[in-house]
XYZ file of C-alpha atoms in Angstrom:
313
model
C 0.000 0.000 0.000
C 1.114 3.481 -1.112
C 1.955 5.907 1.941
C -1.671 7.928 1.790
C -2.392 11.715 2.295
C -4.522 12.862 5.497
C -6.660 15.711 5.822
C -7.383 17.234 8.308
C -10.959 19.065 8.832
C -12.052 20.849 11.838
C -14.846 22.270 10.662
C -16.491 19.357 8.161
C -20.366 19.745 6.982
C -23.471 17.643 6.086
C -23.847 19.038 2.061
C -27.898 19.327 1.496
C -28.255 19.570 -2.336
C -31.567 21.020 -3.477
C -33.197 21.740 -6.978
C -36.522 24.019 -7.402
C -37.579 25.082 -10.517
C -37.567 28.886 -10.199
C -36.600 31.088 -6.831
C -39.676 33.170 -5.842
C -39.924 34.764 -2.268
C -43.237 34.177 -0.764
C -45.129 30.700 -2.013
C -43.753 27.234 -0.949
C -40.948 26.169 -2.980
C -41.124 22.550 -4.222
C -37.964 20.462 -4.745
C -36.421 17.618 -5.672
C -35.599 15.355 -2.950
C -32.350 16.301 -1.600
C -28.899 14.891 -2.007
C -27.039 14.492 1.337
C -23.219 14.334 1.156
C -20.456 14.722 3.717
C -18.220 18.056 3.325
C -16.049 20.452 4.694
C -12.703 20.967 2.988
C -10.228 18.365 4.059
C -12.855 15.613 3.565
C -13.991 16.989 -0.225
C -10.270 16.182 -0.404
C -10.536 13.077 0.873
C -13.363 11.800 -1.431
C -11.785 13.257 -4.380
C -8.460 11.751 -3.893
C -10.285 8.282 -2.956
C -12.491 8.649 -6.776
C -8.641 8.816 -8.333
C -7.421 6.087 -6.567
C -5.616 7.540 -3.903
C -4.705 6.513 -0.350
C -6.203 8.310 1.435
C -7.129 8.942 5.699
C -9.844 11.782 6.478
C -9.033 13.249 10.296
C -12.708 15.269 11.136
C -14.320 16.672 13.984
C -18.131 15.938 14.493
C -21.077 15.131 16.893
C -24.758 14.820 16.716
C -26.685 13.211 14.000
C -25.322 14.916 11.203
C -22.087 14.189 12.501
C -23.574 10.559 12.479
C -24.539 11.136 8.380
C -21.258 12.368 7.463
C -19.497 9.501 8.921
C -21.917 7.312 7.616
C -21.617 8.821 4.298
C -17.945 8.257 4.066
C -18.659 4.551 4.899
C -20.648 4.848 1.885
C -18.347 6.217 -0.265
C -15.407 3.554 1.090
C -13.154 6.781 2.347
C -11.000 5.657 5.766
C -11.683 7.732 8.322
C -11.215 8.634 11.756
C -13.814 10.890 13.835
C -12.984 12.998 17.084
C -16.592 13.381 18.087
C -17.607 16.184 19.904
C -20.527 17.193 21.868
C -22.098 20.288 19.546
C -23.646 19.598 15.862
C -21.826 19.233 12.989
C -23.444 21.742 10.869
C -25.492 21.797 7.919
C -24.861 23.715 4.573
C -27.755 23.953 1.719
C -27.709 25.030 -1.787
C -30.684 25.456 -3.942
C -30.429 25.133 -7.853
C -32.486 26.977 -9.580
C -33.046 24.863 -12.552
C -35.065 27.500 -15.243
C -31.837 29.606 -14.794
C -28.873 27.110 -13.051
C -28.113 29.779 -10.651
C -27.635 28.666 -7.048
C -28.318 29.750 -3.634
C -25.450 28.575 -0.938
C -27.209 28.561 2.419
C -23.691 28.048 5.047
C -24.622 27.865 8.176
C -22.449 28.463 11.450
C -19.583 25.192 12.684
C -19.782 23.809 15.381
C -18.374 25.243 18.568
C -15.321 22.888 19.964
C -14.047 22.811 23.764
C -10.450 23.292 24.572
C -10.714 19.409 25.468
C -12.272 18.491 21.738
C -9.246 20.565 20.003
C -6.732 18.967 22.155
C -8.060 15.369 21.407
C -8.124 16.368 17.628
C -4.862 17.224 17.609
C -3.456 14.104 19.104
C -5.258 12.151 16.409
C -2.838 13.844 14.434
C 0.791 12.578 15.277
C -0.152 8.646 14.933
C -1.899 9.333 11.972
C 0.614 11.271 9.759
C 2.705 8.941 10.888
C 4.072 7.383 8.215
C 1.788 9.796 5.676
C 3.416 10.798 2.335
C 2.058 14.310 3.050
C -0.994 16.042 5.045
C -3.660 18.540 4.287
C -5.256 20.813 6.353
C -8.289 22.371 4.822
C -11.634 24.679 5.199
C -12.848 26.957 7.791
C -12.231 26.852 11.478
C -14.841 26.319 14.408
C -15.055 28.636 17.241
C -12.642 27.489 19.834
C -10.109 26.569 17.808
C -9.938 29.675 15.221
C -6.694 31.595 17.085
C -4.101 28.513 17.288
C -5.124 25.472 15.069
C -3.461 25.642 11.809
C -0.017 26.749 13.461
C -0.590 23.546 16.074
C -0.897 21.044 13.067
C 1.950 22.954 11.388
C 4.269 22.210 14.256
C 2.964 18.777 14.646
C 3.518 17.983 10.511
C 7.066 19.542 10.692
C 8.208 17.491 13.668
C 7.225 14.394 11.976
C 8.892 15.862 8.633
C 5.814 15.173 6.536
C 4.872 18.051 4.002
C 1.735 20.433 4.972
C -0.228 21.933 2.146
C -2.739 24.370 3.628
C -5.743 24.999 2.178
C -7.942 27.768 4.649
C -8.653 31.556 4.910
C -8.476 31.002 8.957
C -6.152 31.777 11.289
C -3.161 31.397 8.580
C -0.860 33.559 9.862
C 0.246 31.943 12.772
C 0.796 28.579 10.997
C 2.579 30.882 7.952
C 5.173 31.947 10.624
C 5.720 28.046 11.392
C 6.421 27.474 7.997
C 4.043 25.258 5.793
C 5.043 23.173 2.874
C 2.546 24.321 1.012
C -0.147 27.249 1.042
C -3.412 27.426 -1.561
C -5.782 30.350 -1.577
C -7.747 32.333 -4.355
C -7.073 35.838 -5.378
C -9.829 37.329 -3.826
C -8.910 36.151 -0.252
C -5.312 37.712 -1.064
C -6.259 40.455 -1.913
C -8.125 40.447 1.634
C -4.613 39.661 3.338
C -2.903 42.347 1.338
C -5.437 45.074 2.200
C -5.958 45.871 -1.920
C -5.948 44.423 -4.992
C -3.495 43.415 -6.789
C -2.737 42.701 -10.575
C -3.256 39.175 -12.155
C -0.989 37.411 -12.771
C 2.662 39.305 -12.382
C 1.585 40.938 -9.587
C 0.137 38.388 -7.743
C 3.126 35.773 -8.357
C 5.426 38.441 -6.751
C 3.210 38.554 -3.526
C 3.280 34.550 -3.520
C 7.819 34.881 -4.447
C 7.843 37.363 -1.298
C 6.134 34.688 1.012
C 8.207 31.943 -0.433
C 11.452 33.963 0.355
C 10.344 34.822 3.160
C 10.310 31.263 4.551
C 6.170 31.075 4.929
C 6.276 28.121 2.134
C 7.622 26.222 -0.228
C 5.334 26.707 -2.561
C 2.307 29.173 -2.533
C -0.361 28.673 -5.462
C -3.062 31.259 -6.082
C -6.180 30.530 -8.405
C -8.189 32.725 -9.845
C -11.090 30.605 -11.451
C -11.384 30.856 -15.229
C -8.173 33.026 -15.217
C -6.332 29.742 -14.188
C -3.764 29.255 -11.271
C -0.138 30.345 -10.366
C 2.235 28.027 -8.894
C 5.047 30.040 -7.231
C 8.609 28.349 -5.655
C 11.730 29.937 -4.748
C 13.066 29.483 -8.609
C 10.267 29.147 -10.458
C 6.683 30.794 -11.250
C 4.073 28.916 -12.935
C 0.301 29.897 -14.482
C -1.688 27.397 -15.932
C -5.043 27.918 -17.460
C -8.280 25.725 -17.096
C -9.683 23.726 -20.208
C -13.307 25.008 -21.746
C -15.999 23.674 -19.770
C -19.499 25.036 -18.982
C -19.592 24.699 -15.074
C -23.083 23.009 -13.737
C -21.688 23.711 -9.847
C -18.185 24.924 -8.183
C -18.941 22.900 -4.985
C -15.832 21.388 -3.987
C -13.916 22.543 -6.983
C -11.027 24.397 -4.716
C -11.050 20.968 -2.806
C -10.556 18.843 -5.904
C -7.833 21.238 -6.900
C -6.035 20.713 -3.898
C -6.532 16.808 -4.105
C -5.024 16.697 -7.881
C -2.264 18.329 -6.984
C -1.433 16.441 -3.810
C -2.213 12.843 -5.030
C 0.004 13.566 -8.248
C 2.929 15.036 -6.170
C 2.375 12.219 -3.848
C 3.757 9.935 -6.810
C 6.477 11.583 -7.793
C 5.597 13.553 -10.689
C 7.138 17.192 -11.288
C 5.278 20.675 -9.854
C 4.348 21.504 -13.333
C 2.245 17.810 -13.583
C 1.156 18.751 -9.831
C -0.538 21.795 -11.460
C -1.862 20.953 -14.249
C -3.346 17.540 -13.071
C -4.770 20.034 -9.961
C -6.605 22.361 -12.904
C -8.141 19.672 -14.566
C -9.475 18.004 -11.320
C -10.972 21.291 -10.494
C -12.741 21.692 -13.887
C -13.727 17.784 -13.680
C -15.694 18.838 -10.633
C -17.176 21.870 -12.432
C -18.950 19.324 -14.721
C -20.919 17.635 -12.052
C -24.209 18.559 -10.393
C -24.230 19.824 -6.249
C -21.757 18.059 -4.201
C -21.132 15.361 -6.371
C -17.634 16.099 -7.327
C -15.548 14.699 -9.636
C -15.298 11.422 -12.165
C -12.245 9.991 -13.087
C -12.733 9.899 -16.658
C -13.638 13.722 -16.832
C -10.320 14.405 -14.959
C -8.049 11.732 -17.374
C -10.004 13.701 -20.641
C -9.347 17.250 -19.354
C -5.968 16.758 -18.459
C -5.364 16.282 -22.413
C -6.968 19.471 -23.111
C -5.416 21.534 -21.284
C -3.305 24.602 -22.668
C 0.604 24.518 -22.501
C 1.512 25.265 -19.326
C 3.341 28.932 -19.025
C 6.149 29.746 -17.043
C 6.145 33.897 -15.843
């Protein structure tokens, strides 16, 4: 057995999906009957890598009975998993299709709330499991209680047992930043949050991610910018790859299946540049499918032969 990745997700959800044929405020809504799917960033991850073949184990906090539905849901789906269960609900996220027009409504409600206790059990899930792990993944939003201090615990925890971090949140990054991550992933729009203005796509940007590179944040920092593809950015190298054609039914999970390319083909030993572009073409294989579905193999394998040459900045 291959060494797998683990991802790590304090903050999972149970995905509702919901169709309705057109949004009006006031009369009751009829709908399809709704698609339940487990979610949160790290285990989106998870299921993705697991539909490519991966190894994969998916570390999550949850409690209550949708915490029961998204572990039973990754039974389902044949992910590995471990559970820290907590006391609070998992939460519960909804989005509405409309179908006469395909836009969507994203209902995301509030994580659950995790004792000092909860977080420190979490976090000792952590060293046996990495242990061993070809690399780890810490990904999506943080829960209150554990929003100042997580990321930059898990970051100290990966390092000591000298397996790679790629971290994929908007959350509490700076303190794990100053630990010094393998890897960091965020779109354009949440830098420009960071950075306090925008800046210019795509030289611009790649000279904010070679500034945190040199400055010993990560490795490697990749931005994406959605159809305007993503930047891969190392100490000696920047990278911008563009997405293939596609006409998107739903960007659920896409970031996540992003992240899961590019970590599952690093994981065997291919080159950044096949990291990327297999990463791209994961994400648009996800674009193709309805709600929470996520990706299909065969989408991902055709894409990845459409792609554009990659381009180096």
């Amino acid at each position: 057995m291959s060494k797998p990745i683990v991802t790590i997700t304090p903050n999972p959800a149970l995905d509702v999906w919901l169709t309705t044929s057109k949004f009006t405020a006031g009369p009751k809504l009829r709908t399809n009957r709704p698609r339940f799917d487990p979610g949160g960033g790290g285990i989106n991850v998870s299921r993705v890598l697991h539909r490519l073949e991966g190894e994969t184990l998916a570390l999550y906090a949850a409690g209550g009975r949708r915490g029961d539905e998204v572990a039973d849901g990754l039974e389902r789906e044949g992910v590995r998993a471990e559970r820290c269960t907590i006391e609070d609900d998992t939460r519960e996220d909804i989005s509405v299709c409309e179908t006469e027009s395909g836009d969507v409504l994203r209902f995301v409600t509030p994580g659950s709330e995790l004792r000092h206790d909860e977080v420190d059990a979490f976090l000792a899930m952590l060293v046996p499991a990495i242990d061993g792990a070809s690399m780890a993944v810490g990904s999506g939003s943080l829960p209150e209680g554990a929003v100042e201090y997580f990321w930059s615990k898990v970051a100290a925890r990966c390092r000591n047992a000298n397996v790679p971090l790629v971290l994929d949140s908007s959350d509490a990054i700076e303190p794990a930043l100053e630990e010094g991550v393998f890897c960091f992933r965020e779109n354009r729009d949440a830098i420009n949050g960071l950075v306090g203005h925008e800046i210019g796509w795509p030289e611009e940007t790649a000279e904010w991610a070679a500034d945190q590179v040199a400055s010993g944040k990560a490795e490697i920092v990749i931005v994406t910018e959605g159809a305007e593809g993503a930047l891969l950015v190392t100490g000696d190298a920047k990278f911008l790859q563009h997405p293939p054609d596609v006409e998107p039914r739903s960007a659920i999970g896409a970031g996540d299946s992003f992240v899961a390319g590019f970590c599952l083909t690093l994981s065997r030993k291919q080159s950044l540049e096949d990291a990327l572009r297999s990463a791209v073409a994961t994400a648009a294989a996800t674009l193709l499918t309805q709600g929470t579905e996520l990706c299909r193999k065969e989408d991902v394998e055709r894409l990845l032969l459409e792609l554009r040459e990659l381009r180096r900045l």
